[in-house]
JSON list of C-alpha atoms in Angstrom, two decimals:
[
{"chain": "A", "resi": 1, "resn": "UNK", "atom": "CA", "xyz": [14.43, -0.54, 116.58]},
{"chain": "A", "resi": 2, "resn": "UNK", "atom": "CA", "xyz": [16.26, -3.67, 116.00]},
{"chain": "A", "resi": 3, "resn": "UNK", "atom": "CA", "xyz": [19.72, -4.36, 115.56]},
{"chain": "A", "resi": 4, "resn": "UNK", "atom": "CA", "xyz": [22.50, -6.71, 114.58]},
{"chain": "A", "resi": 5, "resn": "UNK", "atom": "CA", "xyz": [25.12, -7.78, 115.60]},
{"chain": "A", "resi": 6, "resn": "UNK", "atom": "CA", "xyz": [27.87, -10.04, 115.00]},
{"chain": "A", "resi": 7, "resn": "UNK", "atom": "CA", "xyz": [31.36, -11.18, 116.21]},
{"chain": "A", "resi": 8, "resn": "UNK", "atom": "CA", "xyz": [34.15, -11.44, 116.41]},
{"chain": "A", "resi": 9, "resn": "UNK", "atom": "CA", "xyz": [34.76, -8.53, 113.20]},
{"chain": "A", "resi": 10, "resn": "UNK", "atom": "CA", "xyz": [37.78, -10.52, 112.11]},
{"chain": "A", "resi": 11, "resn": "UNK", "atom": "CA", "xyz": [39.36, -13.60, 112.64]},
{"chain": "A", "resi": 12, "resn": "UNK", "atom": "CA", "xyz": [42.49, -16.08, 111.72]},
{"chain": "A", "resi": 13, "resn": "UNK", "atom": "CA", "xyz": [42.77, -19.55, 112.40]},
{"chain": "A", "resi": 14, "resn": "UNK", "atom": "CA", "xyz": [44.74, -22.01, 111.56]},
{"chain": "A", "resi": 15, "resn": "UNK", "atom": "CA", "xyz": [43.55, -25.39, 109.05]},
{"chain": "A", "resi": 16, "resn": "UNK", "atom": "CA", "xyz": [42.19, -28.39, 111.35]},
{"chain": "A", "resi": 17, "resn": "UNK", "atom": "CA", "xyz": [41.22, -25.83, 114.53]},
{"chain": "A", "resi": 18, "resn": "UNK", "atom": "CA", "xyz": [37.89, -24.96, 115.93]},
{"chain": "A", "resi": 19, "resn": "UNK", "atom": "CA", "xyz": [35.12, -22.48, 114.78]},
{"chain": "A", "resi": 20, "resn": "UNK", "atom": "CA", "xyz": [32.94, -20.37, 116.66]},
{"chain": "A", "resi": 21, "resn": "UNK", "atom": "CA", "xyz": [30.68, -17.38, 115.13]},
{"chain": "A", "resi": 22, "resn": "UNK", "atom": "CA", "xyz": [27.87, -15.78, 116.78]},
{"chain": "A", "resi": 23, "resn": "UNK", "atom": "CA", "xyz": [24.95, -13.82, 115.95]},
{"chain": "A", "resi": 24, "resn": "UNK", "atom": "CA", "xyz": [22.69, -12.04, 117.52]},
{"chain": "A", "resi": 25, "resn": "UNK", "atom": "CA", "xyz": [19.89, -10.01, 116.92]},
{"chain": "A", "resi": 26, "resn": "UNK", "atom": "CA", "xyz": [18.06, -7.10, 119.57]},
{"chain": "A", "resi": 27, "resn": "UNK", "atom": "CA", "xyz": [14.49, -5.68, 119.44]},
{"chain": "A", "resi": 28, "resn": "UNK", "atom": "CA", "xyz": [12.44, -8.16, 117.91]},
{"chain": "A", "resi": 29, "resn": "UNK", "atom": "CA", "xyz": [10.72, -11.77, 118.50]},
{"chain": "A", "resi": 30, "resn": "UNK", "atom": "CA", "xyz": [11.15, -14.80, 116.90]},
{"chain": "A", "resi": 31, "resn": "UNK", "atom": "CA", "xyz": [12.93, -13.76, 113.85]},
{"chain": "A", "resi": 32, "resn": "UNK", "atom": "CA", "xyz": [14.13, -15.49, 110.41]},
{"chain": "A", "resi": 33, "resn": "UNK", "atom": "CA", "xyz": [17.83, -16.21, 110.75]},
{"chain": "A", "resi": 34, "resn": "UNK", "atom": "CA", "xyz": [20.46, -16.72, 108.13]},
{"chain": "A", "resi": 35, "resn": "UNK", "atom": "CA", "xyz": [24.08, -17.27, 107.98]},
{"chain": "A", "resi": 36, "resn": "UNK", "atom": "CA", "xyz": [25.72, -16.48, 104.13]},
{"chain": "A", "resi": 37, "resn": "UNK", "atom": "CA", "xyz": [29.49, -16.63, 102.99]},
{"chain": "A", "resi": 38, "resn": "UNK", "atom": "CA", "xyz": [31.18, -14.51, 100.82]},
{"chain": "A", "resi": 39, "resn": "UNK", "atom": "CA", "xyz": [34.11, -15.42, 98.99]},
{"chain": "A", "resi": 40, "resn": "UNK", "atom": "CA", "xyz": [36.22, -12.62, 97.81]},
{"chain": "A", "resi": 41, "resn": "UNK", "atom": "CA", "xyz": [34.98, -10.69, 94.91]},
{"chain": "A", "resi": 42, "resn": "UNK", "atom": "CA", "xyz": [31.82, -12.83, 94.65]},
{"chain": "A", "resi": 43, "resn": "UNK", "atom": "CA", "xyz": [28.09, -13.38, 95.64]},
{"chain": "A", "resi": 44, "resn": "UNK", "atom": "CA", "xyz": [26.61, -14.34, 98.57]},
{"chain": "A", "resi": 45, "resn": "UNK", "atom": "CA", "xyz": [26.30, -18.60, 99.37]},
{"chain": "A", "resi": 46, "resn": "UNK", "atom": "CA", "xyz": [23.63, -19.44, 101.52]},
{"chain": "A", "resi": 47, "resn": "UNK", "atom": "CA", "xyz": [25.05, -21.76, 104.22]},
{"chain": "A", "resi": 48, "resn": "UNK", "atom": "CA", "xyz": [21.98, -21.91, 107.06]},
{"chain": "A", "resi": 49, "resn": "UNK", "atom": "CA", "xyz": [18.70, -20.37, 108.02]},
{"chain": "A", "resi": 50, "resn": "UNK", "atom": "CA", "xyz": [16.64, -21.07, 111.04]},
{"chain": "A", "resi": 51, "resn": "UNK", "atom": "CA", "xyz": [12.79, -20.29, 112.00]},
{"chain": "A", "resi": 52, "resn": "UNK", "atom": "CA", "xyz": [12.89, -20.96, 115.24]},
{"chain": "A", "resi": 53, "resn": "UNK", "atom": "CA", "xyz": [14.95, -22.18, 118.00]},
{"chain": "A", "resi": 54, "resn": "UNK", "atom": "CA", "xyz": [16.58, -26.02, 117.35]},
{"chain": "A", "resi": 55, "resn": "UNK", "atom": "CA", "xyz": [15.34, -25.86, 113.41]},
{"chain": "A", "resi": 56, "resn": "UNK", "atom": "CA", "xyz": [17.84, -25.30, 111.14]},
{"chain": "A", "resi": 57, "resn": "UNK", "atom": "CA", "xyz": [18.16, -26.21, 107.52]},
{"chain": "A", "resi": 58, "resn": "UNK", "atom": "CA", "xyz": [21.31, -26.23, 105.49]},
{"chain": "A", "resi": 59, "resn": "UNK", "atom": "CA", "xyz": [21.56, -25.31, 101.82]},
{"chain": "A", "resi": 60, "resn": "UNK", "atom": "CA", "xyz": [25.10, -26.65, 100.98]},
{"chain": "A", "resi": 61, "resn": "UNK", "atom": "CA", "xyz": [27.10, -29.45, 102.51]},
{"chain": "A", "resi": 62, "resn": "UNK", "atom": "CA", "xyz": [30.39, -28.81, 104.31]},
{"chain": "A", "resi": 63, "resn": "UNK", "atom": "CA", "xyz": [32.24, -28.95, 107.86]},
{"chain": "A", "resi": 64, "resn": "UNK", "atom": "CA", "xyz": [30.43, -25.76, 109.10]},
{"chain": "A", "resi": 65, "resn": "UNK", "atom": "CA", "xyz": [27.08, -26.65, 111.20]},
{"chain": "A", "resi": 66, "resn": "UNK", "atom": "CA", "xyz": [25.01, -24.68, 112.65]},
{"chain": "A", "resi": 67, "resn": "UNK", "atom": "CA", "xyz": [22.76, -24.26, 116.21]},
{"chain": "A", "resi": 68, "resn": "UNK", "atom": "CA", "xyz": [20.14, -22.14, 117.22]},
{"chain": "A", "resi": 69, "resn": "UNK", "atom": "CA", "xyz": [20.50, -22.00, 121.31]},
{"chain": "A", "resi": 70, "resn": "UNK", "atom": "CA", "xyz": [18.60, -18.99, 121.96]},
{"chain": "A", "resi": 71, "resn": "UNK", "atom": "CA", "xyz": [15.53, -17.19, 120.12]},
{"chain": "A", "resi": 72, "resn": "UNK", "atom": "CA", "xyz": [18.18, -14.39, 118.96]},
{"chain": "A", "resi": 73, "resn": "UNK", "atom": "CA", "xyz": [20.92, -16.34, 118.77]},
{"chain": "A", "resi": 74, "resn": "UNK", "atom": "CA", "xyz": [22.44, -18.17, 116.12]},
{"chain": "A", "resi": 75, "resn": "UNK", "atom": "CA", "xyz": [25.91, -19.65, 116.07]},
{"chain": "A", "resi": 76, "resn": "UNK", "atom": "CA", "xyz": [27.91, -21.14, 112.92]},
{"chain": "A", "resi": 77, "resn": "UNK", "atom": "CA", "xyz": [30.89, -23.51, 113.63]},
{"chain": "A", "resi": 78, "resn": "UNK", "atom": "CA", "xyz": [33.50, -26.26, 112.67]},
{"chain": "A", "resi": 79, "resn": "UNK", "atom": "CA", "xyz": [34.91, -28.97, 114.41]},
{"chain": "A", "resi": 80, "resn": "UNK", "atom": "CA", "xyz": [37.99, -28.47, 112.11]},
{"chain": "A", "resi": 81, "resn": "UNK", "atom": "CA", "xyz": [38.81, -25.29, 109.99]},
{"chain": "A", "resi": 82, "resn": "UNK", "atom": "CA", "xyz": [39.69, -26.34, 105.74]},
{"chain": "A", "resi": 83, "resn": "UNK", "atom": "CA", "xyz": [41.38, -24.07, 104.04]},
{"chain": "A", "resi": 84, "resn": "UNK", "atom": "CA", "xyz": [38.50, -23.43, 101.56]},
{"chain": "A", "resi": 85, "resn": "UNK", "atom": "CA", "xyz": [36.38, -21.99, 104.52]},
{"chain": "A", "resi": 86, "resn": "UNK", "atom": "CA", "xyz": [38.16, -18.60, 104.33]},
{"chain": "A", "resi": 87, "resn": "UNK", "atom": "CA", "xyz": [35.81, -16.22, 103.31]},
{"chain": "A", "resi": 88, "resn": "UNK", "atom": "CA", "xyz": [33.46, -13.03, 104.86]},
{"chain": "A", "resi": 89, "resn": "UNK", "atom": "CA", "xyz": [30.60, -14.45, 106.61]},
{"chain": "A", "resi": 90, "resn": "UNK", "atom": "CA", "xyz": [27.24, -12.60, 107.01]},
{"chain": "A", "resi": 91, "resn": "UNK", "atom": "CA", "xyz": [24.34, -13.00, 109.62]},
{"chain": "A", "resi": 92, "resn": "UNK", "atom": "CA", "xyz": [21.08, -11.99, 108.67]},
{"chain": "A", "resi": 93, "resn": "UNK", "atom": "CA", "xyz": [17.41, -11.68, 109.96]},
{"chain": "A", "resi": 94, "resn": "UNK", "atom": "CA", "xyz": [13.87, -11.01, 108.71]},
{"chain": "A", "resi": 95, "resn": "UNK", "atom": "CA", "xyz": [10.39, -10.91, 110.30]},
{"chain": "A", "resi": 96, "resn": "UNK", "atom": "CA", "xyz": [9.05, -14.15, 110.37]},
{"chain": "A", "resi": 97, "resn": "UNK", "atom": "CA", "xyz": [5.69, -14.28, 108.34]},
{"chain": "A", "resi": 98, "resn": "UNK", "atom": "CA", "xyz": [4.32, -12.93, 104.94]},
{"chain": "A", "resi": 99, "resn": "UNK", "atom": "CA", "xyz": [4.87, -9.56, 104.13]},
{"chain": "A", "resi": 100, "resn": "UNK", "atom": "CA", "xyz": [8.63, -8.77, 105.75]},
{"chain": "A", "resi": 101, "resn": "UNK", "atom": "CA", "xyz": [10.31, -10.02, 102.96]},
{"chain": "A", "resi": 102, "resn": "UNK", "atom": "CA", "xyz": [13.74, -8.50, 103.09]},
{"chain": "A", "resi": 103, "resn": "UNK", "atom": "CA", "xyz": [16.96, -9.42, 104.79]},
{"chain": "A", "resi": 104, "resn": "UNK", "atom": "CA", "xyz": [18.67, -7.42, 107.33]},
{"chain": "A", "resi": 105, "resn": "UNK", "atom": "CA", "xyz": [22.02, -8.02, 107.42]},
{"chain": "A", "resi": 106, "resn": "UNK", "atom": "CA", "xyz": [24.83, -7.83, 110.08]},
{"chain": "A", "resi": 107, "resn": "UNK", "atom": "CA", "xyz": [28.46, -6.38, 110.15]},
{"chain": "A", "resi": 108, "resn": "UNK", "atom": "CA", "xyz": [29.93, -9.75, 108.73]},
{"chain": "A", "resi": 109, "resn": "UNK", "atom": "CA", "xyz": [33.43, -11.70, 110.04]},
{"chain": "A", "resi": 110, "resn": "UNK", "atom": "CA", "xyz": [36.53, -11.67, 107.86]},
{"chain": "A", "resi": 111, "resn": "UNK", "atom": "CA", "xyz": [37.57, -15.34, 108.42]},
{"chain": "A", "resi": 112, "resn": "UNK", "atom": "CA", "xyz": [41.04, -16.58, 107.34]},
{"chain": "A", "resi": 113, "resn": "UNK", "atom": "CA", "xyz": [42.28, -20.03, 107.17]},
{"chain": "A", "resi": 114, "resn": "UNK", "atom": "CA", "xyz": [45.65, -20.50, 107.65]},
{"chain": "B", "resi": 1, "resn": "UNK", "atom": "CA", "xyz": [15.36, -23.81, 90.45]},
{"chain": "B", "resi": 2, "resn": "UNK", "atom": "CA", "xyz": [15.03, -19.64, 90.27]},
{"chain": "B", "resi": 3, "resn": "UNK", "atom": "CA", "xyz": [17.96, -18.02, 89.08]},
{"chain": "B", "resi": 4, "resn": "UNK", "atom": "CA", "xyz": [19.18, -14.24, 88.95]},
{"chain": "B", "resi": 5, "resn": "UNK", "atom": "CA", "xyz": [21.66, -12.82, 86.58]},
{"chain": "B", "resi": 6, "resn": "UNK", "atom": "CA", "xyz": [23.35, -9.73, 86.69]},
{"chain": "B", "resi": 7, "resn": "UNK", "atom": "CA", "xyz": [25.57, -9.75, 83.27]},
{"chain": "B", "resi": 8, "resn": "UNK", "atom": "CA", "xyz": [28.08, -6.39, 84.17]},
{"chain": "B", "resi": 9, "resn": "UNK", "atom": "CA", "xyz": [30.42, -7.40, 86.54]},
{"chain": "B", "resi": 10, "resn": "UNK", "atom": "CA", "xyz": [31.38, -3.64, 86.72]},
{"chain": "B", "resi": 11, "resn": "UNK", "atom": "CA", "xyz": [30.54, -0.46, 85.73]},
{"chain": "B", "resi": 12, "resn": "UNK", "atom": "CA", "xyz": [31.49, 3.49, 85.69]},
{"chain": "B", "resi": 13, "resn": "UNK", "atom": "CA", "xyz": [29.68, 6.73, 85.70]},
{"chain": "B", "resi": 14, "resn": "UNK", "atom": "CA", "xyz": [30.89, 9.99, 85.86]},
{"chain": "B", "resi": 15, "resn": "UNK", "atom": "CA", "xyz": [29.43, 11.88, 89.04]},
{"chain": "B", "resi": 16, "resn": "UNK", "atom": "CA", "xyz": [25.95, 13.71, 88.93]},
{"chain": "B", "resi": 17, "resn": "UNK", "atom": "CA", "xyz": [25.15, 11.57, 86.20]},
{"chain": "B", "resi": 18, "resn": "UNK", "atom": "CA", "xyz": [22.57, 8.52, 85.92]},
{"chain": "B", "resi": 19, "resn": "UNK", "atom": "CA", "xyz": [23.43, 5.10, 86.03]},
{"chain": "B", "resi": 20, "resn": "UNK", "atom": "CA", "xyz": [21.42, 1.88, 84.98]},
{"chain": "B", "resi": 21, "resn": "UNK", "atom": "CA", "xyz": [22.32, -1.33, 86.53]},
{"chain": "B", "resi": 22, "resn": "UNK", "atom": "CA", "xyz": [20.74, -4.70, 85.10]},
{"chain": "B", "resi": 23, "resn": "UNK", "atom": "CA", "xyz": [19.10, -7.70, 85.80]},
{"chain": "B", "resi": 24, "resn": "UNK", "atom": "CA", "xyz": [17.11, -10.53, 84.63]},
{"chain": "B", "resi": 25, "resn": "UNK", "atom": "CA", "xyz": [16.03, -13.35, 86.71]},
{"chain": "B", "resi": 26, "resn": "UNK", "atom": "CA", "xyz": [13.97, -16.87, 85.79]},
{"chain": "B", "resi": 27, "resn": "UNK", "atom": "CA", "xyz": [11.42, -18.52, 88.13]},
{"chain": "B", "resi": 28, "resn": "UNK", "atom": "CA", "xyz": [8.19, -20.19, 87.22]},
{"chain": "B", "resi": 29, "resn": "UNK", "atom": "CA", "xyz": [6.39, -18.51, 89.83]},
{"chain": "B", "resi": 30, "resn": "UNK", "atom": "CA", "xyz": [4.08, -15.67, 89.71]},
{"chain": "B", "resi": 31, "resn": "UNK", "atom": "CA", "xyz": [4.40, -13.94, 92.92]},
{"chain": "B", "resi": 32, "resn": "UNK", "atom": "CA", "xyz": [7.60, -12.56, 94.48]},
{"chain": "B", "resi": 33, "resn": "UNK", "atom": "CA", "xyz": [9.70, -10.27, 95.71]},
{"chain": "B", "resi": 34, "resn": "UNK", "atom": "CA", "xyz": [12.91, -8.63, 93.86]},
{"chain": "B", "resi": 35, "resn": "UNK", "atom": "CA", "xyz": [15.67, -6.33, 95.88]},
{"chain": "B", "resi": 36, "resn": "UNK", "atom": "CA", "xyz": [18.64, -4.66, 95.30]},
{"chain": "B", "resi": 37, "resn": "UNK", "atom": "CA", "xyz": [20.99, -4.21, 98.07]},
{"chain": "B", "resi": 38, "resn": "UNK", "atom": "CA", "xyz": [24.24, -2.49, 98.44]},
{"chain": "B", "resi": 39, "resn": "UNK", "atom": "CA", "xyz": [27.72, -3.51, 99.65]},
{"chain": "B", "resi": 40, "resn": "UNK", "atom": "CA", "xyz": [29.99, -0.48, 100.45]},
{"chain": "B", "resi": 41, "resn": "UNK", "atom": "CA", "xyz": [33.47, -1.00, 100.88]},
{"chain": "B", "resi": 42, "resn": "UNK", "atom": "CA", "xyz": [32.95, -1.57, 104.60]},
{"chain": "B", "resi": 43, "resn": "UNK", "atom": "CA", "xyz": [31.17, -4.93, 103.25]},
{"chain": "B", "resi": 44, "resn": "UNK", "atom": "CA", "xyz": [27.78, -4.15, 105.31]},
{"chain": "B", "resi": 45, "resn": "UNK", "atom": "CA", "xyz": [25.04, -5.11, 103.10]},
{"chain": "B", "resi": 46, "resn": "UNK", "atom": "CA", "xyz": [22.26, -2.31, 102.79]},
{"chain": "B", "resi": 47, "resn": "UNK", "atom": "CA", "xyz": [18.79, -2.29, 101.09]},
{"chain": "B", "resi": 48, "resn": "UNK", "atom": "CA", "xyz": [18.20, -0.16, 98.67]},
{"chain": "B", "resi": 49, "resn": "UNK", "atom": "CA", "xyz": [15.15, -1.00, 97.14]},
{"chain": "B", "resi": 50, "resn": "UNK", "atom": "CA", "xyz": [12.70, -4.03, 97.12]},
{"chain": "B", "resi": 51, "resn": "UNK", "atom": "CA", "xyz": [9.97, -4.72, 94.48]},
{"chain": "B", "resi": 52, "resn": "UNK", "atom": "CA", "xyz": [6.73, -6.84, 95.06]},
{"chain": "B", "resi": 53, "resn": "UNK", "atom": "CA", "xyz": [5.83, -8.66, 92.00]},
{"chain": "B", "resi": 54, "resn": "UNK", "atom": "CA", "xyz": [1.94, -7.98, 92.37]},
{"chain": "B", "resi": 55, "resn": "UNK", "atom": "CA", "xyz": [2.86, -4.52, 92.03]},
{"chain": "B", "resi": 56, "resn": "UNK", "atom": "CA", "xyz": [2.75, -2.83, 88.44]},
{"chain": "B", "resi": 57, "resn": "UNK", "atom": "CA", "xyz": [4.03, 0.43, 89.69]},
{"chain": "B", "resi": 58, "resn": "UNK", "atom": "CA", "xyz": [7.97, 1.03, 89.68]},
{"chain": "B", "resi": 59, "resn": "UNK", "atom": "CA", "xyz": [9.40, 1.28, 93.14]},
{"chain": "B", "resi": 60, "resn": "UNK", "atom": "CA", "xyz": [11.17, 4.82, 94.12]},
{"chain": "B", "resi": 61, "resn": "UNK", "atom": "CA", "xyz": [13.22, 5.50, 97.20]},
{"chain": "B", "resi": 62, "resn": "UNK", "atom": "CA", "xyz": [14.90, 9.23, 96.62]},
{"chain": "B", "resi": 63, "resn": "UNK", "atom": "CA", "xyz": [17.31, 8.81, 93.66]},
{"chain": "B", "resi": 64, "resn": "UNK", "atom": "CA", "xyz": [17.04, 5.30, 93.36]},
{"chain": "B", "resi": 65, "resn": "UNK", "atom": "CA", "xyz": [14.08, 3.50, 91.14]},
{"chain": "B", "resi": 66, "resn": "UNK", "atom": "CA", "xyz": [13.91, 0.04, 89.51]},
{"chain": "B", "resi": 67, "resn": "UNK", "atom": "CA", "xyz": [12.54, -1.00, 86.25]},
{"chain": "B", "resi": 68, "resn": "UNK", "atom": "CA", "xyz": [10.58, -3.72, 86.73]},
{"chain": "B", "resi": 69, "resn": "UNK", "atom": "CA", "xyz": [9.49, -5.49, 83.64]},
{"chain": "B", "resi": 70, "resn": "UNK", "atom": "CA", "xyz": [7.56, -8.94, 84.85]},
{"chain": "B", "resi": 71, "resn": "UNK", "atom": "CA", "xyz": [7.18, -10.50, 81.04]},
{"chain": "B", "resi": 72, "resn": "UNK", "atom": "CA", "xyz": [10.59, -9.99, 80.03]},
{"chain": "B", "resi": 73, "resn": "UNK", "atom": "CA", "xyz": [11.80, -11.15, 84.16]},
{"chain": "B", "resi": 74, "resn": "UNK", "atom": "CA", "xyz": [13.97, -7.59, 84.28]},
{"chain": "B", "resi": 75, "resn": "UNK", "atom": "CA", "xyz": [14.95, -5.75, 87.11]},
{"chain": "B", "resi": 76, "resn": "UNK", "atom": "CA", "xyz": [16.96, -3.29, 86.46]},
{"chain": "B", "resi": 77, "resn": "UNK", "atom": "CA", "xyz": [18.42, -0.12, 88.65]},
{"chain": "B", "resi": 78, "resn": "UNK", "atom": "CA", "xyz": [18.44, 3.01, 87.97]},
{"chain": "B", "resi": 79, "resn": "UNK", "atom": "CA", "xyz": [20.65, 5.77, 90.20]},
{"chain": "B", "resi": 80, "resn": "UNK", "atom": "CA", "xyz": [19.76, 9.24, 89.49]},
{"chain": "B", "resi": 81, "resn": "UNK", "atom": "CA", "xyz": [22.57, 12.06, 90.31]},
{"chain": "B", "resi": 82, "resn": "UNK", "atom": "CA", "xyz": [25.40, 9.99, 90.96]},
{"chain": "B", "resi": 83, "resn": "UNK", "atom": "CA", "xyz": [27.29, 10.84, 93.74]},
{"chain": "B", "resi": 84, "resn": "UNK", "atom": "CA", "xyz": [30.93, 9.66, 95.22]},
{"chain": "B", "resi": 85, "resn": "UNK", "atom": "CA", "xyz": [29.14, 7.50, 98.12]},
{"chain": "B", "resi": 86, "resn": "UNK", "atom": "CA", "xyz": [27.26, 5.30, 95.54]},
{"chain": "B", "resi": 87, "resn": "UNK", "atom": "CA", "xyz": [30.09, 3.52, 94.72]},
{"chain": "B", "resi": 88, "resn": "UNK", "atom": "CA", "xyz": [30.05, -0.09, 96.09]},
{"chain": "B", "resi": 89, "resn": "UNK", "atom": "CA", "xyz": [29.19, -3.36, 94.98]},
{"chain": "B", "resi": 90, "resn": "UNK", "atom": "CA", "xyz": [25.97, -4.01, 94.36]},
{"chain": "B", "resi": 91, "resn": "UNK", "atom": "CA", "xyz": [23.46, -7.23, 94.01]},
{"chain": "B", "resi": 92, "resn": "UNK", "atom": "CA", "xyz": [20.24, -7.59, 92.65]},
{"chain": "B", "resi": 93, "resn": "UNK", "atom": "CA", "xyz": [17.91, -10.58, 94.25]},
{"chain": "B", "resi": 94, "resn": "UNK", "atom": "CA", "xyz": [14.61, -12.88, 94.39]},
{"chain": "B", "resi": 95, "resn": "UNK", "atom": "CA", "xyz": [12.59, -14.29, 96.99]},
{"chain": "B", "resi": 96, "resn": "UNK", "atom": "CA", "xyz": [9.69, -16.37, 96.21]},
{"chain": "B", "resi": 97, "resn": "UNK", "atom": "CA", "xyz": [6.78, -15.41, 97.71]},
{"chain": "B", "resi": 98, "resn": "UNK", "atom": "CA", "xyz": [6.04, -19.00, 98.98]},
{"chain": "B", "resi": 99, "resn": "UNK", "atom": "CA", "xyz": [6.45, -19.03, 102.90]},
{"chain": "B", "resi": 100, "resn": "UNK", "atom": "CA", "xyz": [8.28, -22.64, 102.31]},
{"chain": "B", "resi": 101, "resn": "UNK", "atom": "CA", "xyz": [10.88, -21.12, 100.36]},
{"chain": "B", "resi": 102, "resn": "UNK", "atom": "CA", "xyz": [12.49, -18.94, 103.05]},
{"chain": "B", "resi": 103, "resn": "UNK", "atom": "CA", "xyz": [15.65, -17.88, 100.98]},
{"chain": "B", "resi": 104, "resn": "UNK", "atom": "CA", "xyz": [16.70, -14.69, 99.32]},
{"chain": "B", "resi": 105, "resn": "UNK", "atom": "CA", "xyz": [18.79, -15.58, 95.87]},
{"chain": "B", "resi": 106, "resn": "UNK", "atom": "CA", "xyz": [21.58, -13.05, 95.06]},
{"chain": "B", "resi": 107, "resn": "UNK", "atom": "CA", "xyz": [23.12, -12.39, 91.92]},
{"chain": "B", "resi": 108, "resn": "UNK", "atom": "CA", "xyz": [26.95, -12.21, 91.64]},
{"chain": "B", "resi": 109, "resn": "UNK", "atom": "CA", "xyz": [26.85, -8.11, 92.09]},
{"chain": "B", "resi": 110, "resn": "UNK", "atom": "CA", "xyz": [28.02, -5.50, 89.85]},
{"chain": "B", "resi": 111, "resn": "UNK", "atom": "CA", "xyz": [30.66, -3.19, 91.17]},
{"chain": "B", "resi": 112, "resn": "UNK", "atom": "CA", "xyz": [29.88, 0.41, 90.52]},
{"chain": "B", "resi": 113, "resn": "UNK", "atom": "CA", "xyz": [32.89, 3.17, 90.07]},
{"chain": "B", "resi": 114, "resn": "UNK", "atom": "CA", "xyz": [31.83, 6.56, 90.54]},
{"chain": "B", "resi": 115, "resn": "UNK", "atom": "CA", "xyz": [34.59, 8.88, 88.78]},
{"chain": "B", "resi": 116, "resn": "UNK", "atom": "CA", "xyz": [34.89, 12.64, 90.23]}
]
């Protein structure tokens, strides 16, 4: 079976310092990746998604980038932490291909921005 | 751009009863995929139920089963036998069939209350 997973649970940093969040995913091949915010009491914001290893396409504009090092692996950071980029942050995978349609979706990281 | 709308923010229901949570949606396209998914307090998001657009029959999974009206663009979720671990937020959305439109489109989530 295949399984998520995605660290660290919970974070604080302070505005201007580094980011680092990883994802990774066990028991399958080549998946669909995706990396989502949450804000607090609100829906989810697409940030990334990846369909293979080096490709990555963002959907909104911002200080976080992305990288896909490693077939399971996929890694959202910042150079320099805004206050704004507080938030719960969710990996996610699919099978790649027609037919797997739905998300699978990781434990999340509580980020807060001092 | 496709668009989903889920238009109560929050909702109650006393348990053991049944509990209808809505949604519309707008796209242009003719096949697709719809999904509800859940978000406990723990903030793990779980599927509960996924539609495929081709499909005229309702989808069922134990107590839970969707009303899928294609004309109108409704998607709406029904719980059957309420019950205290149902309560959580929960958000109803699209993916377009198309394989170069890789992304899932969530509503803003209703938060369901399940009184004792």
């Amino acid at each position: 079976s295949q399984t998520i997973h995605q660290w660290p649970a919970t974070l604080v940093q302070p505005v201007g310092s580094p980011l680092s969040l990883e994802c990774t995913v066990e028991g399958t091949s080549n998946p669909n990746l995706y990396w989502y915010r949450q804000a607090a009491g609100r829906g989810l914001q697409l940030l990334f998604y990846s369909v293979g290893i080096g490709q990555i396409s963002s959907e909104v504009p911002q200080n976080l980038s992305a990288s896909r090092p490693q077939d399971r692996q996929f890694i959202l950071s910042s150079k320099k932490l805004l206050l704004s980029d507080s938030g719960f942050y969710l990996c996610a995978w699919r099978f790649p291909g027609t037919g797997h349609n739905e998300q699978f979706f990781g434990p999340g990281t509580r980020l807060t921005v001092l | 751009a496709q668009t989903v709308t889920q238009s109560q923010p929050e909702m109650s229901v006393q348990e053991a009863e049944t509990v209808t949570l809505s949604c519309t949606y707008d796209t242009s396209e003719s096949d697709y995929y719809l999904f509800w998914y859940k978000q406990p307090p723990s903030r793990q998001m779980i599927l509960v139920i996924r539609q495929e657009a081709y499909k005229q029959q309702n989808a069922t999974e134990n107590r839970f089963s969707v009303n899928f009206q294609k004309a109108a663009k409704s998607f709406s979720l029904k719980i059957s036998d309420s019950q205290l671990g149902d309560a959580a937020m929960y958000f109803c959305a699209y993916r377009s069939a198309s394989l170069r439109d890789d992304k899932i489109i969530f509503g803003k989530g209703t938060r369901l209350h399940i009184l004792p």
